Short mmCIF file of C-alpha atoms in Angstrom, two decimals:
data_model
loop_
_atom_site.label_atom_id
_atom_site.label_comp_id
_atom_site.label_asym_id
_atom_site.label_seq_id
_atom_site.Cartn_x
_atom_site.Cartn_y
_atom_site.Cartn_z
CA MET A 1 -11.93 25.38 -95.55
CA CYS A 2 -12.91 24.14 -92.08
CA THR A 3 -13.21 27.74 -90.85
CA LEU A 4 -15.50 28.59 -93.73
CA LEU A 5 -17.60 25.48 -93.17
CA TYR A 6 -17.84 26.38 -89.48
CA GLN A 7 -19.26 29.80 -90.36
CA VAL A 8 -21.78 28.20 -92.72
CA CYS A 9 -22.80 25.70 -90.02
CA VAL A 10 -23.40 28.56 -87.61
CA MET A 11 -25.49 30.40 -90.18
CA HIS A 12 -27.44 27.24 -90.91
CA VAL A 13 -28.16 26.65 -87.22
CA TYR A 14 -29.26 30.20 -86.46
CA LEU A 15 -30.75 31.29 -89.80
CA GLY A 16 -31.97 27.96 -91.15
CA CYS A 17 -30.73 28.44 -94.78
CA SER A 18 -28.00 29.96 -96.92
CA PRO A 19 -28.28 32.20 -100.00
CA PRO A 20 -27.99 30.44 -103.38
CA TRP A 21 -24.76 32.17 -104.34
CA LYS A 22 -23.12 30.84 -101.14
CA GLN A 23 -24.36 27.34 -101.87
CA ALA A 24 -22.82 27.56 -105.36
CA LEU A 25 -19.60 28.98 -103.99
CA LEU A 26 -19.28 26.20 -101.42
CA SER A 27 -20.33 23.31 -103.68
CA PRO A 28 -17.57 20.64 -103.40
CA GLY A 29 -15.53 19.30 -106.23
CA PRO A 30 -15.45 15.61 -107.20
CA GLY A 31 -12.71 14.67 -104.72
CA GLU A 32 -13.67 16.96 -101.87
CA GLU A 33 -17.17 15.74 -101.00
CA ALA A 34 -16.11 13.09 -98.50
CA THR A 35 -13.51 15.36 -96.90
CA GLN A 36 -15.96 18.23 -96.49
CA ARG A 37 -18.58 15.85 -95.11
CA GLY A 38 -16.12 14.77 -92.45
CA HIS A 39 -15.14 18.34 -91.68
CA GLY A 40 -18.79 19.36 -91.50
CA SER A 41 -19.61 16.65 -88.99
CA LYS A 42 -16.67 17.76 -86.82
CA CYS A 43 -17.82 21.36 -87.00
CA ARG A 44 -21.38 20.43 -86.02
CA ALA A 45 -20.01 18.42 -83.12
CA GLY A 46 -17.97 21.44 -82.04
CA ILE A 47 -21.03 23.69 -82.15
CA GLY A 48 -23.03 21.15 -80.16
CA THR A 49 -20.29 20.94 -77.54
CA GLN A 50 -20.21 24.71 -77.20
CA ILE A 51 -23.99 24.94 -76.85
CA GLN A 52 -23.99 22.07 -74.34
CA GLY A 53 -21.27 23.74 -72.28
CA ARG A 54 -23.04 27.09 -72.29
CA VAL A 55 -26.46 25.74 -71.28
CA LEU A 56 -24.99 23.45 -68.63
CA PHE A 57 -22.87 26.29 -67.23
CA LEU A 58 -25.91 28.57 -67.00
CA THR A 59 -27.89 25.76 -65.35
CA VAL A 60 -25.16 25.23 -62.74
CA CYS A 61 -24.95 28.96 -61.99
CA ALA A 62 -28.72 29.51 -61.82
CA ALA A 63 -29.24 26.54 -59.50
CA GLY A 64 -26.17 27.25 -57.37
CA ILE A 65 -26.80 30.95 -56.75
CA GLY A 66 -30.08 30.21 -54.99
CA GLY A 67 -29.01 26.83 -53.60
CA THR A 68 -25.69 26.13 -51.92
CA PHE A 69 -24.54 29.74 -52.38
CA GLN A 70 -27.57 30.90 -50.39
CA PHE A 71 -26.83 28.25 -47.77
CA GLY A 72 -23.22 29.37 -47.29
CA TYR A 73 -24.16 33.05 -47.44
CA ASN A 74 -26.64 32.77 -44.57
CA LEU A 75 -24.31 30.50 -42.65
CA SER A 76 -21.63 33.19 -42.39
CA ILE A 77 -23.61 36.43 -42.62
CA ILE A 78 -24.96 36.13 -39.07
CA ASN A 79 -21.49 36.51 -37.55
CA ALA A 80 -20.84 40.16 -38.45
CA PRO A 81 -23.85 41.73 -36.64
CA THR A 82 -23.39 39.68 -33.45
CA LEU A 83 -22.90 42.63 -31.08
CA HIS A 84 -25.43 44.81 -32.90
CA ILE A 85 -28.20 42.20 -32.67
CA GLN A 86 -27.43 41.56 -29.00
CA GLU A 87 -27.67 45.29 -28.28
CA PHE A 88 -30.88 45.50 -30.27
CA THR A 89 -32.34 42.59 -28.27
CA ASN A 90 -31.47 44.27 -24.98
CA GLU A 91 -32.82 47.65 -26.09
CA THR A 92 -36.06 46.08 -27.34
CA TRP A 93 -36.62 44.25 -24.06
CA TRP A 94 -35.86 47.41 -22.07
CA ALA A 95 -38.37 49.42 -24.15
CA ARG A 96 -41.05 46.79 -23.52
CA THR A 97 -40.57 46.13 -19.82
CA GLY A 98 -38.48 49.01 -18.50
CA TRP A 99 -35.80 46.55 -17.37
CA PRO A 100 -32.65 45.43 -19.19
CA LEU A 101 -32.36 41.81 -20.19
CA PRO A 102 -29.73 39.92 -18.15
CA ASP A 103 -26.56 39.02 -20.02
CA HIS A 104 -27.18 35.29 -19.86
CA LEU A 105 -30.65 35.74 -21.40
CA VAL A 106 -29.23 37.98 -24.14
CA LEU A 107 -26.78 35.20 -24.92
CA LEU A 108 -29.64 32.69 -24.89
CA VAL A 109 -31.65 34.74 -27.40
CA TRP A 110 -28.59 35.10 -29.61
CA SER A 111 -27.94 31.36 -29.45
CA LEU A 112 -31.55 30.72 -30.49
CA ILE A 113 -31.18 33.09 -33.44
CA VAL A 114 -28.11 31.17 -34.60
CA SER A 115 -29.43 27.67 -33.93
CA LEU A 116 -32.84 28.19 -35.53
CA TYR A 117 -31.09 28.13 -38.93
CA PRO A 118 -30.00 24.45 -38.70
CA LEU A 119 -33.30 23.57 -37.01
CA GLY A 120 -35.16 24.97 -40.00
CA GLY A 121 -32.74 23.03 -42.20
CA LEU A 122 -33.94 19.81 -40.58
CA PHE A 123 -37.56 20.62 -41.43
CA GLY A 124 -36.59 21.66 -44.95
CA ALA A 125 -34.64 18.45 -45.54
CA LEU A 126 -37.76 16.45 -44.64
CA LEU A 127 -39.75 18.48 -47.18
CA ALA A 128 -37.17 18.17 -49.95
CA GLY A 129 -38.20 14.66 -51.06
CA PRO A 130 -41.93 15.36 -51.47
CA PHE A 131 -41.16 18.70 -53.14
CA ALA A 132 -38.80 17.10 -55.66
CA ILE A 133 -41.38 14.47 -56.64
CA LYS A 134 -44.53 16.60 -56.62
CA LEU A 135 -43.18 19.82 -58.12
CA GLY A 136 -40.05 18.72 -59.91
CA ARG A 137 -36.45 19.74 -59.37
CA LYS A 138 -36.50 23.14 -61.05
CA LYS A 139 -39.91 24.22 -59.79
CA SER A 140 -38.97 23.20 -56.23
CA LEU A 141 -35.96 25.50 -56.36
CA LEU A 142 -38.16 28.32 -57.60
CA VAL A 143 -40.93 27.78 -55.04
CA ASN A 144 -38.27 27.57 -52.35
CA ASN A 145 -37.61 31.29 -52.81
CA ILE A 146 -40.96 32.05 -51.16
CA PHE A 147 -39.23 31.37 -47.84
CA VAL A 148 -36.35 33.64 -48.86
CA VAL A 149 -38.65 36.56 -49.69
CA ALA A 150 -40.57 36.14 -46.44
CA ALA A 151 -37.36 35.93 -44.37
CA ALA A 152 -35.81 38.96 -46.08
CA THR A 153 -38.95 40.98 -45.35
CA LEU A 154 -38.83 40.02 -41.67
CA PHE A 155 -35.13 40.89 -41.45
CA GLY A 156 -35.53 44.24 -43.19
CA PHE A 157 -38.36 45.50 -40.96
CA SER A 158 -37.29 43.92 -37.65
CA ARG A 159 -35.51 47.04 -36.39
CA THR A 160 -38.36 49.35 -37.41
CA ALA A 161 -40.90 47.08 -35.73
CA GLY A 162 -38.74 46.69 -32.63
CA SER A 163 -39.04 42.90 -32.68
CA PHE A 164 -36.13 40.47 -32.30
CA GLU A 165 -38.71 37.70 -32.72
CA MET A 166 -38.90 38.65 -36.40
CA ILE A 167 -35.18 37.88 -36.70
CA MET A 168 -35.74 34.48 -35.08
CA LEU A 169 -38.61 33.65 -37.41
CA GLY A 170 -36.61 34.83 -40.41
CA ARG A 171 -33.70 32.57 -39.48
CA LEU A 172 -36.08 29.64 -39.18
CA LEU A 173 -37.52 30.32 -42.63
CA MET A 174 -34.04 30.65 -44.14
CA GLY A 175 -33.16 27.32 -42.55
CA ILE A 176 -36.19 25.70 -44.17
CA SER A 177 -35.12 27.21 -47.48
CA ALA A 178 -31.59 25.87 -47.08
CA GLY A 179 -32.93 22.45 -46.09
CA ILE A 180 -35.08 22.21 -49.20
CA SER A 181 -32.43 23.39 -51.65
CA VAL A 182 -29.30 21.80 -50.18
CA GLY A 183 -30.08 20.44 -46.74
CA VAL A 184 -27.32 18.83 -44.73
CA SER A 185 -25.40 17.42 -47.68
CA MET A 186 -27.27 16.85 -50.96
CA ASN A 187 -30.89 17.40 -51.86
CA ILE A 188 -32.66 19.12 -54.72
CA GLN A 189 -29.92 21.27 -56.22
CA PRO A 190 -27.31 18.48 -56.58
CA MET A 191 -30.09 16.16 -57.74
CA TYR A 192 -31.16 18.62 -60.44
CA LEU A 193 -27.61 19.22 -61.64
CA GLY A 194 -26.67 15.55 -61.59
CA GLU A 195 -29.70 14.61 -63.67
CA SER A 196 -29.07 17.46 -66.13
CA ALA A 197 -25.37 16.79 -66.76
CA PRO A 198 -24.03 14.09 -69.12
CA LYS A 199 -22.38 11.06 -67.52
CA GLU A 200 -18.81 12.17 -68.18
CA GLN A 201 -19.39 15.55 -66.46
CA ARG A 202 -21.48 14.55 -63.45
CA GLY A 203 -18.50 14.39 -61.11
CA THR A 204 -17.37 17.88 -62.07
CA VAL A 205 -20.89 19.26 -61.82
CA ALA A 206 -21.35 17.66 -58.40
CA MET A 207 -18.25 19.49 -57.13
CA THR A 208 -19.85 22.84 -57.93
CA SER A 209 -22.15 22.49 -54.91
CA ALA A 210 -19.18 22.70 -52.56
CA ILE A 211 -17.68 25.56 -54.58
CA PHE A 212 -20.89 27.59 -54.39
CA THR A 213 -21.13 26.91 -50.64
CA ALA A 214 -17.61 28.19 -50.04
CA LEU A 215 -18.23 31.14 -52.36
CA GLY A 216 -21.39 32.03 -50.42
CA ILE A 217 -19.50 31.87 -47.12
CA VAL A 218 -16.79 34.22 -48.36
CA MET A 219 -19.32 36.60 -49.92
CA GLY A 220 -21.30 36.76 -46.67
CA GLN A 221 -18.15 37.59 -44.74
CA VAL A 222 -17.08 40.27 -47.22
CA VAL A 223 -20.52 41.93 -47.29
CA GLY A 224 -20.47 41.90 -43.48
CA LEU A 225 -17.40 44.10 -43.26
CA ARG A 226 -17.91 47.42 -41.47
CA GLU A 227 -17.04 49.27 -44.65
CA LEU A 228 -20.04 47.66 -46.39
CA LEU A 229 -23.12 46.46 -44.45
CA GLY A 230 -21.57 45.45 -41.13
CA GLY A 231 -22.16 48.79 -39.37
CA PRO A 232 -24.50 49.32 -36.41
CA GLN A 233 -27.21 50.91 -38.59
CA ALA A 234 -27.01 48.68 -41.67
CA TRP A 235 -27.31 45.21 -40.13
CA PRO A 236 -31.02 44.79 -41.09
CA LEU A 237 -30.01 45.34 -44.72
CA LEU A 238 -27.17 42.89 -44.25
CA LEU A 239 -29.55 40.14 -43.14
CA ALA A 240 -32.11 41.08 -45.81
CA SER A 241 -29.47 40.90 -48.57
CA CYS A 242 -30.25 37.18 -48.85
CA LEU A 243 -33.01 38.41 -51.17
CA VAL A 244 -30.46 39.18 -53.92
CA PRO A 245 -29.45 35.56 -54.69
CA GLY A 246 -33.11 34.56 -54.60
CA VAL A 247 -34.07 37.24 -57.13
CA LEU A 248 -31.19 36.21 -59.40
CA GLN A 249 -32.40 32.62 -59.37
CA LEU A 250 -36.01 33.63 -60.00
CA ALA A 251 -34.87 35.65 -63.01
CA SER A 252 -32.60 33.02 -64.58
CA LEU A 253 -33.74 29.50 -63.69
CA PRO A 254 -37.15 29.64 -65.49
CA LEU A 255 -35.28 30.09 -68.77
CA LEU A 256 -33.49 26.74 -68.42
CA PRO A 257 -34.81 23.18 -68.93
CA GLU A 258 -36.14 20.85 -66.27
CA SER A 259 -34.35 17.64 -65.31
CA PRO A 260 -34.81 15.11 -68.17
CA ARG A 261 -34.95 12.22 -65.72
CA TYR A 262 -37.79 13.80 -63.77
CA LEU A 263 -39.71 14.59 -66.94
CA LEU A 264 -39.58 11.00 -68.19
CA ILE A 265 -39.56 8.82 -65.08
CA ASP A 266 -41.70 10.86 -62.68
CA ARG A 267 -44.03 12.58 -65.16
CA GLY A 268 -43.90 10.22 -68.14
CA ASP A 269 -43.55 13.13 -70.59
CA SER A 270 -41.33 11.75 -73.37
CA ALA A 271 -41.69 14.74 -75.70
CA THR A 272 -40.65 17.32 -73.08
CA CYS A 273 -37.85 15.06 -71.91
CA LEU A 274 -36.52 14.81 -75.47
CA ALA A 275 -36.67 18.59 -75.89
CA ALA A 276 -34.84 19.12 -72.58
CA LEU A 277 -32.13 16.63 -73.53
CA GLN A 278 -31.61 18.24 -76.93
CA ARG A 279 -31.29 21.67 -75.36
CA LEU A 280 -28.93 20.54 -72.63
CA ARG A 281 -26.73 18.54 -75.00
CA GLY A 282 -26.83 21.01 -77.88
CA THR A 283 -27.64 18.30 -80.41
CA THR A 284 -30.56 16.22 -81.67
CA GLU A 285 -28.56 12.98 -81.36
CA VAL A 286 -29.73 12.03 -77.88
CA MET A 287 -31.59 8.81 -78.64
CA VAL A 288 -29.01 6.64 -76.85
CA GLU A 289 -29.39 8.62 -73.63
CA LEU A 290 -33.15 8.68 -74.04
CA ALA A 291 -33.15 4.87 -74.42
CA GLU A 292 -31.20 4.55 -71.16
CA LEU A 293 -33.78 6.69 -69.39
CA GLU A 294 -36.53 4.54 -70.87
CA GLU A 295 -34.85 1.43 -69.46
CA GLU A 296 -34.63 3.06 -66.05
CA ARG A 297 -38.26 4.07 -66.30
CA THR A 298 -39.25 0.48 -67.07
CA ALA A 299 -37.25 -0.76 -64.09
CA CYS A 300 -38.91 1.79 -61.80
CA GLN A 301 -42.49 1.03 -62.86
CA GLY A 302 -44.64 -0.25 -60.04
CA GLY A 303 -42.27 1.12 -57.40
CA ARG A 304 -42.76 3.99 -54.99
CA ALA A 305 -40.59 6.36 -53.02
CA ARG A 306 -39.35 4.68 -49.85
CA ARG A 307 -39.54 6.09 -46.36
CA PRO A 308 -36.22 6.64 -44.51
CA TRP A 309 -36.83 3.75 -42.11
CA GLU A 310 -37.59 1.44 -45.01
CA LEU A 311 -34.08 1.97 -46.35
CA PHE A 312 -32.62 0.40 -43.22
CA GLN A 313 -34.90 -2.61 -43.63
CA ASP A 314 -33.56 -3.34 -47.10
CA GLY A 315 -30.48 -5.53 -46.73
CA ALA A 316 -29.13 -4.48 -50.12
CA LEU A 317 -29.15 -0.79 -49.11
CA ARG A 318 -28.51 -0.94 -45.38
CA ARG A 319 -24.73 -0.73 -45.57
CA GLN A 320 -24.78 2.20 -48.01
CA VAL A 321 -27.32 4.07 -45.90
CA ILE A 322 -25.32 3.54 -42.72
CA SER A 323 -22.16 4.75 -44.47
CA LEU A 324 -23.97 7.85 -45.64
CA VAL A 325 -25.37 8.56 -42.17
CA VAL A 326 -21.96 8.13 -40.51
CA LEU A 327 -20.17 10.34 -43.02
CA GLY A 328 -22.86 13.02 -42.92
CA SER A 329 -22.98 13.01 -39.12
CA ALA A 330 -19.19 13.24 -38.85
CA MET A 331 -19.11 16.16 -41.26
CA GLU A 332 -21.81 18.13 -39.45
CA LEU A 333 -20.78 17.27 -35.87
CA CYS A 334 -17.13 18.21 -36.41
CA GLY A 335 -18.07 21.81 -35.55
CA ASN A 336 -16.71 23.41 -38.72
CA ASP A 337 -19.93 25.32 -39.45
CA SER A 338 -20.08 26.74 -35.94
CA ILE A 339 -16.84 28.59 -36.61
CA TYR A 340 -18.60 30.81 -39.12
CA ALA A 341 -21.31 31.77 -36.62
CA TYR A 342 -19.04 32.40 -33.62
CA ALA A 343 -15.74 33.36 -35.29
CA SER A 344 -15.76 36.91 -33.96
CA SER A 345 -16.14 35.75 -30.34
CA VAL A 346 -13.43 33.10 -30.76
CA PHE A 347 -10.92 35.51 -32.30
CA LEU A 348 -11.63 38.17 -29.67
CA GLU A 349 -11.01 35.64 -26.89
CA ALA A 350 -7.81 34.60 -28.66
CA GLY A 351 -6.51 38.16 -28.41
CA ILE A 352 -7.00 39.42 -31.96
CA PRO A 353 -7.59 43.22 -31.92
CA GLN A 354 -11.25 44.01 -32.45
CA GLU A 355 -10.61 46.19 -35.51
CA LYS A 356 -8.82 43.29 -37.23
CA VAL A 357 -11.21 40.48 -36.31
CA GLN A 358 -13.43 40.99 -39.34
CA TYR A 359 -10.49 40.45 -41.70
CA ALA A 360 -9.47 37.29 -39.86
CA ILE A 361 -13.04 36.06 -40.30
CA VAL A 362 -12.80 36.54 -44.07
CA GLY A 363 -9.66 34.40 -43.97
CA THR A 364 -11.63 31.42 -42.63
CA GLY A 365 -13.99 31.52 -45.60
CA CYS A 366 -11.15 31.96 -48.07
CA CYS A 367 -9.54 28.78 -46.73
CA GLU A 368 -12.65 26.73 -47.53
CA LEU A 369 -13.03 28.38 -50.92
CA LEU A 370 -9.41 27.58 -51.77
CA THR A 371 -9.76 23.94 -50.79
CA ALA A 372 -13.00 23.64 -52.77
CA PHE A 373 -11.13 24.65 -55.93
CA ILE A 374 -7.95 22.64 -55.44
CA SER A 375 -9.23 19.55 -53.61
CA SER A 376 -9.12 17.36 -56.72
CA SER A 377 -6.99 19.41 -59.10
CA PHE A 378 -3.40 18.80 -57.99
CA PRO A 379 -1.38 15.62 -57.32
CA TRP A 380 0.18 17.08 -54.17
CA MET A 381 -3.15 17.34 -52.34
CA PRO A 382 -2.65 14.04 -50.43
CA TYR A 383 0.60 15.43 -49.00
CA LEU A 384 -1.15 18.63 -47.97
CA ALA A 385 -3.81 16.54 -46.22
CA MET A 386 -1.06 14.61 -44.45
CA SER A 387 0.55 17.89 -43.35
CA CYS A 388 -2.77 19.06 -41.94
CA ILE A 389 -3.03 15.85 -39.91
CA PHE A 390 0.48 16.48 -38.55
CA ALA A 391 -0.53 20.06 -37.68
CA PHE A 392 -3.62 18.78 -35.87
CA ILE A 393 -1.53 16.39 -33.78
CA LEU A 394 0.96 19.15 -32.99
CA SER A 395 -1.85 21.47 -31.90
CA PHE A 396 -3.20 18.72 -29.66
CA GLY A 397 0.20 18.30 -28.04
CA ILE A 398 0.57 22.05 -27.53
CA GLY A 399 -2.97 22.38 -26.16
CA PRO A 400 -4.98 19.76 -24.25
CA GLY A 401 -2.37 17.01 -24.63
CA GLY A 402 0.11 18.90 -22.46
CA ILE A 403 -2.25 20.85 -20.19
CA VAL A 404 -4.76 18.21 -19.02
CA PRO A 405 -2.25 16.40 -16.74
CA LEU A 406 -1.37 19.62 -14.87
CA PRO A 407 -4.55 19.70 -12.70
CA LEU A 408 -3.49 16.33 -11.29
CA CYS A 409 -1.06 18.22 -9.06
CA ALA A 410 -4.08 19.40 -7.08
CA PHE A 411 -5.08 15.81 -6.21
CA PRO A 412 -3.94 14.23 -2.94
CA ARG A 413 -1.13 11.72 -3.58
CA ARG A 414 -3.34 8.75 -2.73
CA LEU A 415 -5.92 9.80 -5.33
CA CYS A 416 -3.56 10.68 -8.19
CA LEU A 417 -4.08 7.25 -9.76
CA TRP A 418 -7.78 7.95 -10.31
CA GLY A 419 -6.97 11.23 -11.96
CA HIS A 420 -5.37 9.31 -14.84
CA LEU A 421 -8.58 7.45 -15.66
CA HIS A 422 -9.20 9.78 -18.60
CA CYS A 423 -6.54 7.81 -20.48
CA PHE A 424 -8.76 4.74 -20.45
CA PHE A 425 -11.71 6.38 -22.18
CA PRO A 426 -11.78 5.43 -25.85
CA PRO A 427 -11.72 8.28 -28.39
#
């Protein structure tokens, strides 16, 4: 009976009515009306849950493919064509001046190409707040793809134009794009997803940002293999392939609703907010959540967006802001992201054969992707984290912990005491 009622509920939702003979066939008997009413409500709830899960899943994918996926993709994709871009820079300079570019200047140009990406991310992060308020969460993600299209065009025609400056400008634009969509930690994409998800799923939805970042890193490393786009002739296409995630987002995100919180609190559009909530939740019973948003809107009336320095002046927020700054700085200054840009050079110096370096590079991205999936899924994760700490201490003992004292043998005996002063510097 429940299966039959489920089919009728689906027909009612999608067709709006049922034929008379089906209504007569399904008319309940005297003792079945209450039971069928209960079963019908459960079936409608099941349909609403399925619709909510489908729309939310599509929203997460559409936002992530052009957000943190794009960030991770461009973070790792620059590693594969390292030697090719350096050769192109030297050849371009030679064709212009008739003289080769010295090795240290080639390295300087390459370092600028790599570092312009995080520099653009800084500018993009500063633009993220005004974009999110003026344009909205979804429209900001869409407009952000203007930078992606411009950068992909510069990358694709840089070799034909004989200009390494186009690569530098393209990296800067991609950095601005990454800063607007994801920035250093969380900006528009996590904000959009967090405001679109129901309370009980916000933690899970927030974790998808890290998953898409790791997925983008791995995908960039795989596409950069010599068998695909990592060859000496295909590297402009490799850099320009950042256009693909942008096009996918432009094709899918306009079909999905805007953030309900933005629609009500920032724009004051109650009708559109209600429609967005109903579509995201898959049900018309959203009045409780709408009332909560109305209360938040009332509490926010008369306020304005604060400047970063004003957050430090507020005693109620100062500790939280400082904690966020310390955690974010520690995460970015640990040097993890630099591995993806310079992995090939590091592995070559470590003695890995050149033909196998590209596969070792893919392994670094797979490690982050694996941890993104299992970080909160298994009870043995704390023990794995403890084992990693032990491994770090062992590597310190094998490396600098045991080697640093050796140069003291070169000191005269009367000066050996001063050579141990490094032990007094705090970590």
